[in-house]
Structure formats: structure tokens, C-alpha cells
């Protein structure tokens, strides 16, 4: 039996692969420390769980409109007004099964076969595969660590061809932790408007910004860029709700309608109980989130400072999300525990085999000189992981 060419061309998610390998090793009783998947280690706040339980007891257990309940869409519109100064109506909102689902819907809504999508690297692993899944062509725009892993409006402009349909923008960034300033975003928005290019703006880490850095939505500058932007967001990261699977988009109403039509034939509505929980998350207090953010911030500083104190590796201080990109280029050509290090894959493999520490090699992010650590894990684990890194490199 032959698998279709399209599906054969899609590779598995390396972040989820590392995570399941780590979880299996742990279940097998191995003393493994995991920095793989970016998943808050905190439990979902109690008031959100209570809302879900109340929804079950109230019989909120039936189909809802395919693109989400009106109540949740209103809570999302309120969030955009409050946090981003953006006015949307429920007709602009589509609720899906996680932000991943929102993204694949968004690419599907705007791409025709052969359309190019500019994806700045290092990128989150799923974007190129999602573009390919929707018959588009990923065009990688490489950024440099010395530029804070950011691309300029000029570089964006120079990457545009007659086939360019969209730009992917992730700020705060997974995997680099970098956040674009308002000025940088305005310049990027101007280029997008001049060239009539959609912006898929993944803002799932918007609340996770540190050191007084401000998150700005690119859609907020004027109506033209707002019309071209599809904002991707969700409750997974902010409210420690990865397993609940609620993501959402804000876009112009035509795009929202097209995505909603497809969703009505594919998944139907996202889980009704999870939608009720998401209403409580978006309308509720942020005390639990603030506690989580404080912990992430402390771990971020600890991790980055310790990495930069070790010979042979280094990292930038991330400004957002919960990842550190560690530069391993100085280790290339060296032999560690009997293994010649030629790329991040080799390093991640020897780190896992010899020290039982799981990190994500940068190859999947188009960053072969880096490995990604997630600091969405306890300070104790972080200390242990970095101690083991020291041990590995001293051998
Ligand atoms: N975008 C980015 C940048 C992410 O890191 C993630 C994490 N999985 C997602 C989207 C998808 O989130 P969700 O769990 O809501 O599908
Ligand atoms: N986004 C997270 C990560 O990058 C979760 C895993 C995934 O969805 O790919 O690790």
C-alpha cells in the first residue's frame, strides 16, 4: 500500500518525539531529566477546572457551533480589546483544537498550490510542515544570533517574490525567546501592507514576557495590517492548559468563515467542556498565571546565567516564552564521551545517552548549531540538568 506523496513529505514533530522518548525513559524507571517539549509543569488553575466540572454537570456535553460558542468568542473579543487594543466581532473569531489546529486552518485558508510562505529561522518545528501540508512552499529567512535572532523589515522585503503569500511571525519566539519591539513590528507591517502579504502572527506566548518587555500585536497598527493579519493564540501556555486543546484565530471575516466551513466538515466544534473552561480562563483572575510567570522568570535567569558560565556553550538571555537556545558551535569537531560532535543532533544524542538529559536539537528549527532547553520545569530539574551538562563537558 502506497502512502500519498503529500503525507510522505511530512516529517514527525521533533519536539513531541523527544518528549515521548523522555516520558518513556522515565516510565522505564530511568533517572532522566527532560527539557524537551514546551509545556508548563504547573497544573491548570483550580477555578478553570471548576468551570469545566460545572459545565459537565450542567450538561454542556453536546455539539456547539463548529467554530466555537458565542460565549467563548465574546470572551476572546474582550481579551483582544483589553490586551491588544484590537476590536473584533465574534464573526472574526474561530476557536479550534489547539493553536496548532488554528495554524493549519490559517495556512489552508490563504494558500494556493505553489504559494510561498516566508518563515524566519530558527522557527518552531511545525510551520514548514503545515505549509507543505497545505501545498505551499516554505521559504526560510535565516536570522543571526548577533541580531538577536531577529530579521529586519529590509530582509523581509528582500525575500519577497511574486509568489509570496504570507509571512510567519512568532513574537515572543519559540525557540529563541526573542520579542520584536513596536518599532520593528511597525516596519515589518509596512512592508507587508505595501506588498499585500498576509501575516500569520503567532502570539501564543504573549503573556510570557520578562524584564519589562512589552508584547505588541502586529495587527494593532492600522486597519490595513489588521485585515492582512491572522492572529494565532490559545490557552495552552498562559493557563497551563496544553491538554485541553483550545486555540483560536482572529482574522478578517472572510478568512474566518472559510476556516469555519472547513472545520465544520473536519473536527466540528472543539471540545464543549474545554470551551467552557477557556471562558473561565480568559475572563478570570491572573493570580495563578502571575505565580507561574514569576517562577519562569527565576528559572530563565538561573538557566541562562549557568549556561554562560560554562566553557564551550553560550546563550542569549531570552526575553519571552520559556526556551533557551544554547549555542554549541564551539563543540563541533570535538569528541565527547567517544562521540564526534558534528551537529546539534550528535550533541543531543550524547547528552541523552551519557547523562540522561533530553534537550531538542536545533536541526528541526533550522538551527544546527543550537539545542533548545525548555525552562518550563522545576528549578531543581534545571540545576540537575546543568550539573550534568558540566559533567558531560568536563569529560
Ligand atoms: N505555536 C507555538 C509557537 C508553540 O510553541 C505551540 C506549542 N505547542 C503552538 C503554537 C501550539 O499550541 P497548542 O498547544 O495550543 O496547539
Ligand atoms: N510547542 C511546544 C514545543 O515547542 C510543544 C510541543 C509541540 O507542540 O510541538 O515544545
Short mmCIF file of N, CA and C and ligand atoms in Angstrom, two decimals, residues 15-16 38 97-103 124 126-127 130 170 172-175 202-205 232-237 241-243 245-248 322-323 372, ligand 1:
data_model
loop_
_atom_site.label_atom_id
_atom_site.label_comp_id
_atom_site.label_asym_id
_atom_site.label_seq_id
_atom_site.Cartn_x
_atom_site.Cartn_y
_atom_site.Cartn_z
N UNK A 15 9.79 17.94 18.51
CA UNK A 15 9.56 18.32 19.92
C UNK A 15 8.72 17.26 20.62
N UNK A 16 7.66 16.83 19.94
CA UNK A 16 6.80 15.81 20.56
C UNK A 16 7.51 14.45 20.61
N UNK A 38 7.83 22.16 25.23
CA UNK A 38 7.49 23.37 25.95
C UNK A 38 6.10 23.25 26.52
N UNK A 97 -9.04 23.24 17.83
CA UNK A 97 -8.49 22.25 18.78
C UNK A 97 -7.01 22.50 19.05
N UNK A 98 -6.71 23.58 19.71
CA UNK A 98 -5.33 23.97 19.97
C UNK A 98 -4.84 24.94 18.91
N UNK A 99 -3.81 25.70 19.27
CA UNK A 99 -3.26 26.68 18.33
C UNK A 99 -2.66 26.01 17.11
N UNK A 100 -2.22 24.77 17.27
CA UNK A 100 -1.70 24.03 16.13
C UNK A 100 -2.78 23.88 15.06
N UNK A 101 -3.97 23.55 15.51
CA UNK A 101 -5.11 23.41 14.59
C UNK A 101 -5.47 24.76 13.97
N UNK A 102 -5.40 25.81 14.79
CA UNK A 102 -5.68 27.17 14.27
C UNK A 102 -4.69 27.49 13.15
N UNK A 103 -3.43 27.15 13.36
CA UNK A 103 -2.39 27.46 12.36
C UNK A 103 -2.64 26.70 11.06
N UNK A 124 9.72 27.58 14.90
CA UNK A 124 9.06 26.47 15.60
C UNK A 124 8.80 25.37 14.57
N UNK A 126 6.83 23.13 13.57
CA UNK A 126 5.64 22.71 12.81
C UNK A 126 5.30 23.59 11.60
N UNK A 127 5.82 24.83 11.57
CA UNK A 127 5.38 25.74 10.48
C UNK A 127 5.66 25.20 9.07
N UNK A 130 3.34 22.40 8.13
CA UNK A 130 1.96 22.86 7.93
C UNK A 130 1.80 23.54 6.57
N UNK A 170 6.56 35.08 14.86
CA UNK A 170 6.35 34.48 16.18
C UNK A 170 7.05 35.35 17.21
N UNK A 172 6.37 36.65 21.31
CA UNK A 172 7.65 36.06 21.67
C UNK A 172 7.91 34.76 20.92
N UNK A 173 9.20 34.50 20.67
CA UNK A 173 9.54 33.39 19.79
C UNK A 173 9.78 32.07 20.52
N UNK A 174 9.22 31.03 19.98
CA UNK A 174 9.66 29.66 20.21
C UNK A 174 10.42 29.32 18.94
N UNK A 175 11.70 29.05 18.94
CA UNK A 175 12.52 28.62 20.07
C UNK A 175 13.46 29.66 20.68
N UNK A 202 1.80 34.49 15.31
CA UNK A 202 1.62 33.51 16.39
C UNK A 202 1.98 34.18 17.71
N UNK A 203 0.93 34.49 18.49
CA UNK A 203 1.12 35.26 19.73
C UNK A 203 0.82 34.42 20.96
N UNK A 204 1.04 33.11 20.84
CA UNK A 204 0.64 32.21 21.93
C UNK A 204 1.42 32.48 23.22
N UNK A 205 2.63 33.07 23.09
CA UNK A 205 3.42 33.37 24.30
C UNK A 205 3.27 34.82 24.74
N UNK A 232 -2.83 34.14 15.82
CA UNK A 232 -2.97 32.80 16.39
C UNK A 232 -2.73 32.93 17.90
N UNK A 233 -3.63 32.38 18.68
CA UNK A 233 -3.42 32.40 20.12
C UNK A 233 -4.12 31.19 20.72
N UNK A 234 -4.03 31.05 22.03
CA UNK A 234 -4.66 29.90 22.67
C UNK A 234 -4.42 29.92 24.16
N UNK A 235 -4.99 28.94 24.85
CA UNK A 235 -4.89 28.93 26.31
C UNK A 235 -3.81 27.98 26.83
N UNK A 236 -3.18 27.23 25.92
CA UNK A 236 -2.24 26.18 26.35
C UNK A 236 -1.14 26.69 27.28
N UNK A 237 -0.47 27.74 26.87
CA UNK A 237 0.75 28.16 27.59
C UNK A 237 0.42 29.05 28.78
N UNK A 241 -2.78 24.81 30.07
CA UNK A 241 -3.92 24.02 29.58
C UNK A 241 -3.57 23.26 28.30
N UNK A 242 -2.34 22.75 28.22
CA UNK A 242 -1.91 22.09 26.97
C UNK A 242 -2.81 20.93 26.57
N UNK A 243 -3.29 20.19 27.56
CA UNK A 243 -4.09 19.01 27.23
C UNK A 243 -5.55 19.30 26.87
N UNK A 245 -6.69 21.52 24.70
CA UNK A 245 -6.75 21.72 23.25
C UNK A 245 -7.73 22.82 22.81
N UNK A 246 -7.45 24.04 23.24
CA UNK A 246 -8.22 25.18 22.75
C UNK A 246 -7.24 26.24 22.20
N UNK A 247 -7.39 26.51 20.93
CA UNK A 247 -6.65 27.60 20.28
C UNK A 247 -7.65 28.47 19.55
N UNK A 248 -7.23 29.66 19.13
CA UNK A 248 -8.18 30.50 18.39
C UNK A 248 -7.45 31.43 17.43
N UNK A 322 9.38 30.32 27.07
CA UNK A 322 10.15 29.62 28.12
C UNK A 322 11.20 28.68 27.55
N UNK A 323 12.00 29.26 26.64
CA UNK A 323 13.06 28.48 25.99
C UNK A 323 14.38 29.22 26.00
N UNK A 372 17.81 23.39 22.07
CA UNK A 372 16.82 24.17 22.83
C UNK A 372 16.51 23.49 24.16
N1 LIG B 1 2.69 27.99 18.35
C1 LIG B 1 3.84 27.91 19.04
C2 LIG B 1 4.92 28.90 18.77
C3 LIG B 1 4.02 26.91 20.01
O1 LIG B 1 5.16 26.83 20.68
C4 LIG B 1 2.97 25.99 20.23
C5 LIG B 1 3.21 24.93 21.27
N2 LIG B 1 2.73 23.73 21.07
C6 LIG B 1 1.81 26.11 19.47
C7 LIG B 1 1.70 27.12 18.54
C8 LIG B 1 0.66 25.16 19.59
O2 LIG B 1 -0.01 25.25 20.80
P1 LIG B 1 -1.27 24.35 21.14
O3 LIG B 1 -0.85 23.50 22.29
O4 LIG B 1 -2.36 25.30 21.52
O5 LIG B 1 -1.61 23.55 19.93
#
